[in-house]
Short mmCIF file of C-alpha atoms in Angstrom, two decimals:
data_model
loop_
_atom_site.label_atom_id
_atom_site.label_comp_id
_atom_site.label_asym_id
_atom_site.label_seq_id
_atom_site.Cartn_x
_atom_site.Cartn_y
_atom_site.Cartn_z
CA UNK A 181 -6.87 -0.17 36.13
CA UNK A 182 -7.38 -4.19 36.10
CA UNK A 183 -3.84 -6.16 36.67
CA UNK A 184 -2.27 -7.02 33.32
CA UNK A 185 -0.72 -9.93 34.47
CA UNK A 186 -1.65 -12.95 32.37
CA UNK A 187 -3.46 -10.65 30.21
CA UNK A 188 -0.54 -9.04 27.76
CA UNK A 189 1.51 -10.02 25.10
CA UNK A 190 4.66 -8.72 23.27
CA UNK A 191 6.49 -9.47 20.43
CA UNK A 192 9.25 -8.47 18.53
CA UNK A 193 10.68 -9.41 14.76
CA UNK A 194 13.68 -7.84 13.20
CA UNK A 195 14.79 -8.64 9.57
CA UNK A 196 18.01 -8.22 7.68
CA UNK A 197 18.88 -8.76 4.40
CA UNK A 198 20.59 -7.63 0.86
CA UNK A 199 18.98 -7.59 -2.45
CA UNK A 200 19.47 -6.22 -5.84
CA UNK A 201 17.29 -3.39 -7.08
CA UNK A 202 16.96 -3.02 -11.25
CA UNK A 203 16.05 0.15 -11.49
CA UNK A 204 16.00 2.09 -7.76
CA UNK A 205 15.16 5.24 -9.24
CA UNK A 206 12.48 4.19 -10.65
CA UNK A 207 13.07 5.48 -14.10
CA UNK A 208 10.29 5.69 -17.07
CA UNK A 209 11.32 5.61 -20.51
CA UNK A 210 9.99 6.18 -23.87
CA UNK A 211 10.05 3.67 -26.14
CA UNK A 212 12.61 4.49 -28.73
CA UNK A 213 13.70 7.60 -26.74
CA UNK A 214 14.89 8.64 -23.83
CA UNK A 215 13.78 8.82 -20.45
CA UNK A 216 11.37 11.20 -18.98
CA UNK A 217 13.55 12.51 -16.35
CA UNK A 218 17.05 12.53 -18.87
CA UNK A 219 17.99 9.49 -16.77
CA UNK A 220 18.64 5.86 -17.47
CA UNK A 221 17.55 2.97 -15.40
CA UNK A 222 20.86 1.93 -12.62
CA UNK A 223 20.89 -1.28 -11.61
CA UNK A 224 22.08 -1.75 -8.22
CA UNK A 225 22.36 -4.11 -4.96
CA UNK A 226 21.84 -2.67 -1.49
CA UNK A 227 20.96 -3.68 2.08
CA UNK A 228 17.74 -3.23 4.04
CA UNK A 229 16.68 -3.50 7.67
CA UNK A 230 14.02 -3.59 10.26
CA UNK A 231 12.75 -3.64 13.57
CA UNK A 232 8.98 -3.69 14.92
CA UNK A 233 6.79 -5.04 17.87
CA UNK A 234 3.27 -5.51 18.92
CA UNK A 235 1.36 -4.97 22.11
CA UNK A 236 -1.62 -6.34 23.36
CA UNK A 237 -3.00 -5.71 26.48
CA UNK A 238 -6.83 -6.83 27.70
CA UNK A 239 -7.53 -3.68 30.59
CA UNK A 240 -10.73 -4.91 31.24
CA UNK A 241 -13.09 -8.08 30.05
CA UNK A 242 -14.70 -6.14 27.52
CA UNK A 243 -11.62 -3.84 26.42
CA UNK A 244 -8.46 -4.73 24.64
CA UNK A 245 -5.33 -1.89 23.43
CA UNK A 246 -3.25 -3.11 21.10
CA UNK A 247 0.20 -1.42 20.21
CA UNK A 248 2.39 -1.59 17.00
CA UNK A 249 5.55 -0.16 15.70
CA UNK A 250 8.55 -0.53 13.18
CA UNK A 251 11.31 1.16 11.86
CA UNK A 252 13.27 0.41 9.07
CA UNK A 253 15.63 1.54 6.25
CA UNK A 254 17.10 0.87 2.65
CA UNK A 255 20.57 1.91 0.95
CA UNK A 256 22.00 1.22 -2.14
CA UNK A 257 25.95 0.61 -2.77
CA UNK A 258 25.85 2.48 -6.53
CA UNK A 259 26.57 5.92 -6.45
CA UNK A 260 23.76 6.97 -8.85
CA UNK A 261 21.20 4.99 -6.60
CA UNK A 262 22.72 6.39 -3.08
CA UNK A 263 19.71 8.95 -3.53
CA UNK A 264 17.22 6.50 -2.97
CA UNK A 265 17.72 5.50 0.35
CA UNK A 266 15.17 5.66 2.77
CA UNK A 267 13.97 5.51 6.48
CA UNK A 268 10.70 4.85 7.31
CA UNK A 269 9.03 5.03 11.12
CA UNK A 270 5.08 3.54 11.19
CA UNK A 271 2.85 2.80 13.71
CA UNK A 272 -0.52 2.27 15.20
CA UNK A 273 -2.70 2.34 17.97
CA UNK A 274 -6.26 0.85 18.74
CA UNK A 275 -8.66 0.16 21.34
CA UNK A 276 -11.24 -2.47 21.08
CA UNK A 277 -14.59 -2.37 22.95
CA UNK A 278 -17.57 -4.46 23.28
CA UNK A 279 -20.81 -2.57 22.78
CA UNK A 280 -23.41 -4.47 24.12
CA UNK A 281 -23.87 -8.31 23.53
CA UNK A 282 -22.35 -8.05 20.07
CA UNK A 283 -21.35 -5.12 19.05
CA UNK A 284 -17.36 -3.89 18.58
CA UNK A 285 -16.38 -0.42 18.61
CA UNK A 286 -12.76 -0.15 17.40
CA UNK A 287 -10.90 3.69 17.79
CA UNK A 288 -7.12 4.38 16.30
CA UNK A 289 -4.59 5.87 14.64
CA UNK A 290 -2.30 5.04 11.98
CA UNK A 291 1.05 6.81 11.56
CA UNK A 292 3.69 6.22 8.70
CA UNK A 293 6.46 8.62 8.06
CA UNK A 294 9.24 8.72 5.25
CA UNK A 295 12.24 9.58 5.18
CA UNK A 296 14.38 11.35 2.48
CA UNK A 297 16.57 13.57 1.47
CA UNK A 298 13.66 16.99 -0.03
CA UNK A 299 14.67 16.03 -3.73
CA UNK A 300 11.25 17.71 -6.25
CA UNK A 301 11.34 13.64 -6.98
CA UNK A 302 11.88 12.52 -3.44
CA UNK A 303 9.35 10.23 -1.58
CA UNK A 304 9.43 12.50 0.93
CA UNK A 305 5.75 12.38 3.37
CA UNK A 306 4.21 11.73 6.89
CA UNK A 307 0.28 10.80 7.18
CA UNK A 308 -1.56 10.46 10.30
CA UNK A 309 -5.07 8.66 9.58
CA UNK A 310 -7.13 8.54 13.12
CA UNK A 311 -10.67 6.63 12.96
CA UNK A 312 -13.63 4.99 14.43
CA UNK A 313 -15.33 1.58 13.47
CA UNK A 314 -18.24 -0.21 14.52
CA UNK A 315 -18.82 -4.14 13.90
CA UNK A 316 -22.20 -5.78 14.11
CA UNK A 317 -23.40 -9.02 13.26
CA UNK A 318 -26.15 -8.66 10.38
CA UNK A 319 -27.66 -11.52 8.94
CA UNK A 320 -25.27 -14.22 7.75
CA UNK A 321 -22.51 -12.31 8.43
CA UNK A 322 -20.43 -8.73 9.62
CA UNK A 323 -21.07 -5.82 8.84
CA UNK A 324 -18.26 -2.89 9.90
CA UNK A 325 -18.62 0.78 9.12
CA UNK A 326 -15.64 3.28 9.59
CA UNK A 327 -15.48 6.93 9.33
CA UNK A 328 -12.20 8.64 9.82
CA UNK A 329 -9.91 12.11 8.74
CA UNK A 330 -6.43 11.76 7.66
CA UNK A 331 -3.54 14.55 7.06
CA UNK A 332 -0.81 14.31 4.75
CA UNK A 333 2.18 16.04 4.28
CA UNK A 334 4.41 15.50 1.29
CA UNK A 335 7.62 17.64 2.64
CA UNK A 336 9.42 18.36 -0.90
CA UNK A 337 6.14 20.38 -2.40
CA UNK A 338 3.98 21.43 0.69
CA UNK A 339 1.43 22.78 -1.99
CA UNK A 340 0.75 18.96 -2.49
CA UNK A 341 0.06 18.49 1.28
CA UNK A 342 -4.07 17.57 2.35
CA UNK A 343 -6.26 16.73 4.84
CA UNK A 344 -9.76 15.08 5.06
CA UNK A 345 -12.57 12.80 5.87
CA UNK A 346 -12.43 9.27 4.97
CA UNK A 347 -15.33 6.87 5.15
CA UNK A 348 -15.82 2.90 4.41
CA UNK A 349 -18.09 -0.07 4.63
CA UNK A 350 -17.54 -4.03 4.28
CA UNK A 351 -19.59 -6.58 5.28
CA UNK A 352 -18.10 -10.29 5.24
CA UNK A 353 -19.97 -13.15 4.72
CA UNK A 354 -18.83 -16.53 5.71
CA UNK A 355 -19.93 -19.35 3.11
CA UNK A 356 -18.69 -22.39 4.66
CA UNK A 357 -21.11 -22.25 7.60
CA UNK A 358 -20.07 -23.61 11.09
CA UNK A 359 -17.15 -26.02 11.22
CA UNK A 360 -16.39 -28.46 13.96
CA UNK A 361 -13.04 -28.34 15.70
CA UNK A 362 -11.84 -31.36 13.81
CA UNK A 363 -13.51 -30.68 10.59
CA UNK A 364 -10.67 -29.68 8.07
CA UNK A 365 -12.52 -28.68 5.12
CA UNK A 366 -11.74 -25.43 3.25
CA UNK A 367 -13.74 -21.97 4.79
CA UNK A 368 -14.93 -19.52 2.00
CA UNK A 369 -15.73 -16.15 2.99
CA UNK A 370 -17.02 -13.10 0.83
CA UNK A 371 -16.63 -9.43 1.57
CA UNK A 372 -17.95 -6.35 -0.14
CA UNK A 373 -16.62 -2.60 0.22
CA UNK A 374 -17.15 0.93 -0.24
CA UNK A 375 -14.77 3.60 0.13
CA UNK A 376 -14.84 7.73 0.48
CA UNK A 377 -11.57 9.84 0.50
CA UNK A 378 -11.58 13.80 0.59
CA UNK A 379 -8.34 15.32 -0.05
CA UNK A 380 -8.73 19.37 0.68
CA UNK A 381 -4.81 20.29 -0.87
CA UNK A 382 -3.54 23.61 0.71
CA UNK A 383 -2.87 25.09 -1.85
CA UNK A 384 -2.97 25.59 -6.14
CA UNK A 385 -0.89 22.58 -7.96
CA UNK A 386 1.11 24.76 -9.88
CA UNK A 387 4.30 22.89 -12.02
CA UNK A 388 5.20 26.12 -13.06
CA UNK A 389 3.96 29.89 -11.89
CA UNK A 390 2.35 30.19 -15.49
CA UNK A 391 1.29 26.64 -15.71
CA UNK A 392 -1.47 26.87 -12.73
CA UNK A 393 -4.79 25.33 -13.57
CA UNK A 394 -8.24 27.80 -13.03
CA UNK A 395 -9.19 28.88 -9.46
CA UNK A 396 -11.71 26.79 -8.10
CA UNK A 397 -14.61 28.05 -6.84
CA UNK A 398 -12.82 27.41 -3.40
CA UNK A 399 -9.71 28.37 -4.43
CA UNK A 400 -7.86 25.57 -3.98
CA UNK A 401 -7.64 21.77 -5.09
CA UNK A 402 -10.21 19.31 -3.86
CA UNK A 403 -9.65 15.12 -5.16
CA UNK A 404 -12.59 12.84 -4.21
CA UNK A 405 -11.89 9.39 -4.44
CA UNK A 406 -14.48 6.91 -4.63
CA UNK A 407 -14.33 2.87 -4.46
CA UNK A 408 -16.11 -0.06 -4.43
CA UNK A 409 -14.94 -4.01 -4.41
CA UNK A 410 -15.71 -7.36 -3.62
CA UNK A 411 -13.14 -10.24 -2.45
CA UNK A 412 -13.17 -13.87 -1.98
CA UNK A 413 -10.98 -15.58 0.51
CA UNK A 414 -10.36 -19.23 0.68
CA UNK A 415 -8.39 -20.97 4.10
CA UNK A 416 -7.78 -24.94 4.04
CA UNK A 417 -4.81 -27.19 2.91
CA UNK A 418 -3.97 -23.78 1.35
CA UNK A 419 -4.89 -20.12 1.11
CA UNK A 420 -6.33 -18.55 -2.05
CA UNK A 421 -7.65 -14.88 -2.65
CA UNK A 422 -9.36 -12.61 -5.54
CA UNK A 423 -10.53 -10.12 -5.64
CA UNK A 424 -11.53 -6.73 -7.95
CA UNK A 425 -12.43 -2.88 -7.38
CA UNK A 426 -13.54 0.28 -9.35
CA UNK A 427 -12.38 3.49 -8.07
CA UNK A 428 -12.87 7.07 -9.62
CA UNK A 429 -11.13 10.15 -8.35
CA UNK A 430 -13.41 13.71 -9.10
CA UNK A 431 -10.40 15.86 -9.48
CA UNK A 432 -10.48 19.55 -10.05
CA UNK A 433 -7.19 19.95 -10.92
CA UNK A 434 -5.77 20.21 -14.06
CA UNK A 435 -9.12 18.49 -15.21
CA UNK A 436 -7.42 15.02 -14.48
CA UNK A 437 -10.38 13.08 -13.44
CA UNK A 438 -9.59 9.38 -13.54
CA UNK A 439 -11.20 6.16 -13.38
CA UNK A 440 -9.16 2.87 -12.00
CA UNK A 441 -9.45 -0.67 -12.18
CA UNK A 442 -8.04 -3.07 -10.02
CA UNK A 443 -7.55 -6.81 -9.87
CA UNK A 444 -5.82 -9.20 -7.42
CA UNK A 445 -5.40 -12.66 -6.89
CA UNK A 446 -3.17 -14.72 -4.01
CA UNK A 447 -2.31 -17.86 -3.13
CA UNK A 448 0.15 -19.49 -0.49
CA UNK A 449 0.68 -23.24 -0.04
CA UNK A 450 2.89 -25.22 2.07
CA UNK A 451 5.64 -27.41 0.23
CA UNK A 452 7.94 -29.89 1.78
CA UNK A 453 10.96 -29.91 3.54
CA UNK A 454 9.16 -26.86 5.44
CA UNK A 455 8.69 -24.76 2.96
CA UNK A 456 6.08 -21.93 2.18
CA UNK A 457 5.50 -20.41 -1.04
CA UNK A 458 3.46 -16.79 -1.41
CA UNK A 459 2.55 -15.55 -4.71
CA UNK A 460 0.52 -12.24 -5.43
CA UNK A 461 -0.38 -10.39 -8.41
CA UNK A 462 -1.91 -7.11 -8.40
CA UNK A 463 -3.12 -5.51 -11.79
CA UNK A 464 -4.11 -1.80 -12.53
CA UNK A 465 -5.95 -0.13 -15.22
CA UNK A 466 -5.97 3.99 -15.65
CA UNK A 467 -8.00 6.05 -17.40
CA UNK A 468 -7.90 9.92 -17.21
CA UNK A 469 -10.66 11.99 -18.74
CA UNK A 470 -8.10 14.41 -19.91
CA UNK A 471 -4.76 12.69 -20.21
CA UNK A 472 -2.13 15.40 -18.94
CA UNK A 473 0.98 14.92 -21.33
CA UNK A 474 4.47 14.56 -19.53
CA UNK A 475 6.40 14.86 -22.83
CA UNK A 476 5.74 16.36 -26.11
CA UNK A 477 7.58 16.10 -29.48
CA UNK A 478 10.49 18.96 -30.24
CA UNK A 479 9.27 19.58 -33.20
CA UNK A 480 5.54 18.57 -33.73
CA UNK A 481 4.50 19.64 -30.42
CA UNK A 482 2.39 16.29 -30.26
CA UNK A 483 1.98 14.45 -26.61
CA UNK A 484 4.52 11.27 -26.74
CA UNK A 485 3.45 10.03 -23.39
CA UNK A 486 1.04 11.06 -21.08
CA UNK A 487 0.17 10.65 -17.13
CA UNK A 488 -2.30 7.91 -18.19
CA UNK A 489 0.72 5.47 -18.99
CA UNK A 490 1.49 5.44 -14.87
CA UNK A 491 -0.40 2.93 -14.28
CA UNK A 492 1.87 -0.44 -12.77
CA UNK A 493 0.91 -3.51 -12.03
CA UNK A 494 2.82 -5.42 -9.73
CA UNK A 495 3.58 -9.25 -9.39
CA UNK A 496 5.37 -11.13 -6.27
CA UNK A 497 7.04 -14.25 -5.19
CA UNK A 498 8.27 -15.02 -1.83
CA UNK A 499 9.89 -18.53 -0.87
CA UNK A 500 10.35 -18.78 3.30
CA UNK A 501 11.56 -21.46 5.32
CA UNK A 502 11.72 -21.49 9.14
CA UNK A 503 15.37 -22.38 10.24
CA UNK A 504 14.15 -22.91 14.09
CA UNK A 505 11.31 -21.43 16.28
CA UNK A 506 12.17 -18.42 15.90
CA UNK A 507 14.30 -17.74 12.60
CA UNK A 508 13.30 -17.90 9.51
CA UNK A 509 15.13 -17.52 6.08
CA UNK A 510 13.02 -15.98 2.84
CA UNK A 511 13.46 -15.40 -0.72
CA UNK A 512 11.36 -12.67 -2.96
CA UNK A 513 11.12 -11.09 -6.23
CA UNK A 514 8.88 -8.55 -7.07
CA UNK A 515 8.40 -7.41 -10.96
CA UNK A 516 6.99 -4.03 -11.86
CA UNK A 517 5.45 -3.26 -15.10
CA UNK A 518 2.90 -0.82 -16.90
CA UNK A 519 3.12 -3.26 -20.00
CA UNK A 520 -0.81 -4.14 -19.45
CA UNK A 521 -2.02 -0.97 -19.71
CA UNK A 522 0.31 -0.16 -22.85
CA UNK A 523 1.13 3.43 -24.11
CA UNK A 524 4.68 4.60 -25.10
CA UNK A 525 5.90 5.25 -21.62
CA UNK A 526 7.84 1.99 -20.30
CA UNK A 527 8.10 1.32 -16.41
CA UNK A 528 9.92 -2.05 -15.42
CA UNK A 529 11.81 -2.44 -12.61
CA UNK A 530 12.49 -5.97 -10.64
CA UNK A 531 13.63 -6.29 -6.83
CA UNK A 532 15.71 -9.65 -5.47
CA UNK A 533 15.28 -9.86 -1.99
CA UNK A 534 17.19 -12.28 0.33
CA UNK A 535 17.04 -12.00 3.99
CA UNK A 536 16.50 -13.18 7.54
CA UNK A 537 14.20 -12.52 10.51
CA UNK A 538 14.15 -13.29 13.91
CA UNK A 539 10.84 -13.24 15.77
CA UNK A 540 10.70 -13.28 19.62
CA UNK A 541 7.51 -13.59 22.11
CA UNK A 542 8.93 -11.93 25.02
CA UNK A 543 5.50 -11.33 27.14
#
């Protein structure tokens, strides 16, 4: 093997902080009822942590590995919310080679794993996603085509644990042309996507022993989940991003076939006194063919809310400034909310986050 010396890099960032959690549980409500679960929203504050690095490593002139990894974990200081906490472990691995004059062939594997206590409600899962990608220059721009298999296991309900293939497509398109070193004008580029995810479930969804949906022809339950989007990315004096997909999900369970629409849009600019400000807003539309009710009235029988009222759309604002070369000090709120998508089932929940991160090159 080639001599990595010169050739490698390594870096490490930890972050610290405390923040204060509105409703941990995350906690839906009915408006003028109670909640689904019997529970209220508890507020509380907690502490958070993590730790991750990168690797990069070029074996050869036409090879590169790259490395990553983090761990991290969340606790909250009211009893009620002490449930939530949670460790998480991620990681991936990659190895990029040049095919040819132009061509990139890219081969990894993602891991994330969660962990919590095996609560029915818990976030509880681990899912390992290897794949394969190709990159080839076509036309104006790039086009990249990935095929892949992923397996997921969701440890409080292993009937709810899959596997299967997963296959995309994007092609980017840059629409500023060529720039010159010293030319700072803005860059546009454009990029377009398809999506395929098969999710073979081990076994019958069943709530309840007499509450199991029809055998399939299979047996078991089979999702398909289908997407297409387009985005539009602008770098310059400051960075700006949109973008919109459709996704449907052929479900043979429970007959809950649904059909999603989602929206983005970004922006970060640079502020003085070395500041940075990120904003993000992400918003989700749901539609189920055949709305499965999660609560029905005592005495009518009538659905009051249904799984269609899930969807949440999410909005974020992070203020950062560096307090040396390699500290930096950051402020963030996120907001939750299925207000846009309206129904009688309420989700809000906000998250303060302050905290501090240290980032070190040590190769």
């Amino acid at each position: 093997m080639p001599s990595l010396c010169g050739a490698a890099t390594l870096s490490v960032r930890s972050e610290v902080g405390g923040e204060y959690d509105s409703n941990p549980s995350r906690v839906e409500t009915v408006a003028n009822d109670d909640s689904i679960t019997g529970e209220s929203p508890s507020p509380s504050t907690g502490g958070r942590a993590l730790i991750g690095g990168e690797f990069n490593a070029r074996l050869a002139s036409r090879t590169v590995l790259t490395l990553s990894g983090r761990a991290a974990g969340r606790g909250y200081l009211d009893r009620a919310a002490s449930r939530e906490r949670v460790g998480i472990l991620s990681g991936t691995a990659s190895l990029l080679q040049l095919v040819g004059a132009s061509t990139r062939a890219l081969g990894g594997v993602a891991y994330y794993d969660a962990y919590q206590d095996t609560r029915p409600e818990s976030r509880d899962f681990r899912s390992t996603s290897p794949s394969l990608s190709l990159l080839h220059p076509l036309g104006p721009g790039r086009l990249s085509v990935t095929g892949g298999y992923r397996w997921f296991v969701f440890k409080p309900a292993p009937v709810l644990n899959f596997a299967g293939p997963t296959a995309a497509a994007a092609y980017k398109v840059d629409l500023g042309g060529e720039r010159e070193d010293d030319d700072d004008s803005a860059e546009w580029e454009f990029i377009t996507s398809v999506a395929y995810e098969r999710r073979a479930f081990e076994a019958l969804r069943c709530v309840k022993e007499d509450d199991c949906p029809p055998a399939t022809p299979a047996g078991l339950r089979n999702d398909n989940f289908a997407q297409a989007g387009i985005d539009f990315v602008r770098t310059g004096d400051f960075l700006l991003g949109a973008g919109a997909a459709f996704q449907i999900n052929a479900s043979n369970s429970f007959q809950e076939s649904l059909r999603r629409g989602l929206a983005h849009v970004e922006a970060t600019f640079l502020l003085p006194w070395a500041l940075s400000l990120a904003t993000r807003a992400e918003l989700i539309w749901t539609s189920f063919e055949n709305a499965v009710p999660v609560r029905r009235d005592p005495v009518s029988g009538l659905p009051l809310a249904s799984i269609e009222d899930e969807g949440r759309s999410t909005f974020r604002v992070e203020l950062m400034r560096p307090l040396g070369d390699n500290v930096d000090l950051s402020l963030r709120w996120i907001g939750y909310t299925n207000a846009i998508g309206g129904g009688p089932v309420q989700y809000r929940r906000q998250v303060l986050l302050l905290q501090a991160g240290v980032s070190l090159n040590l190769l």
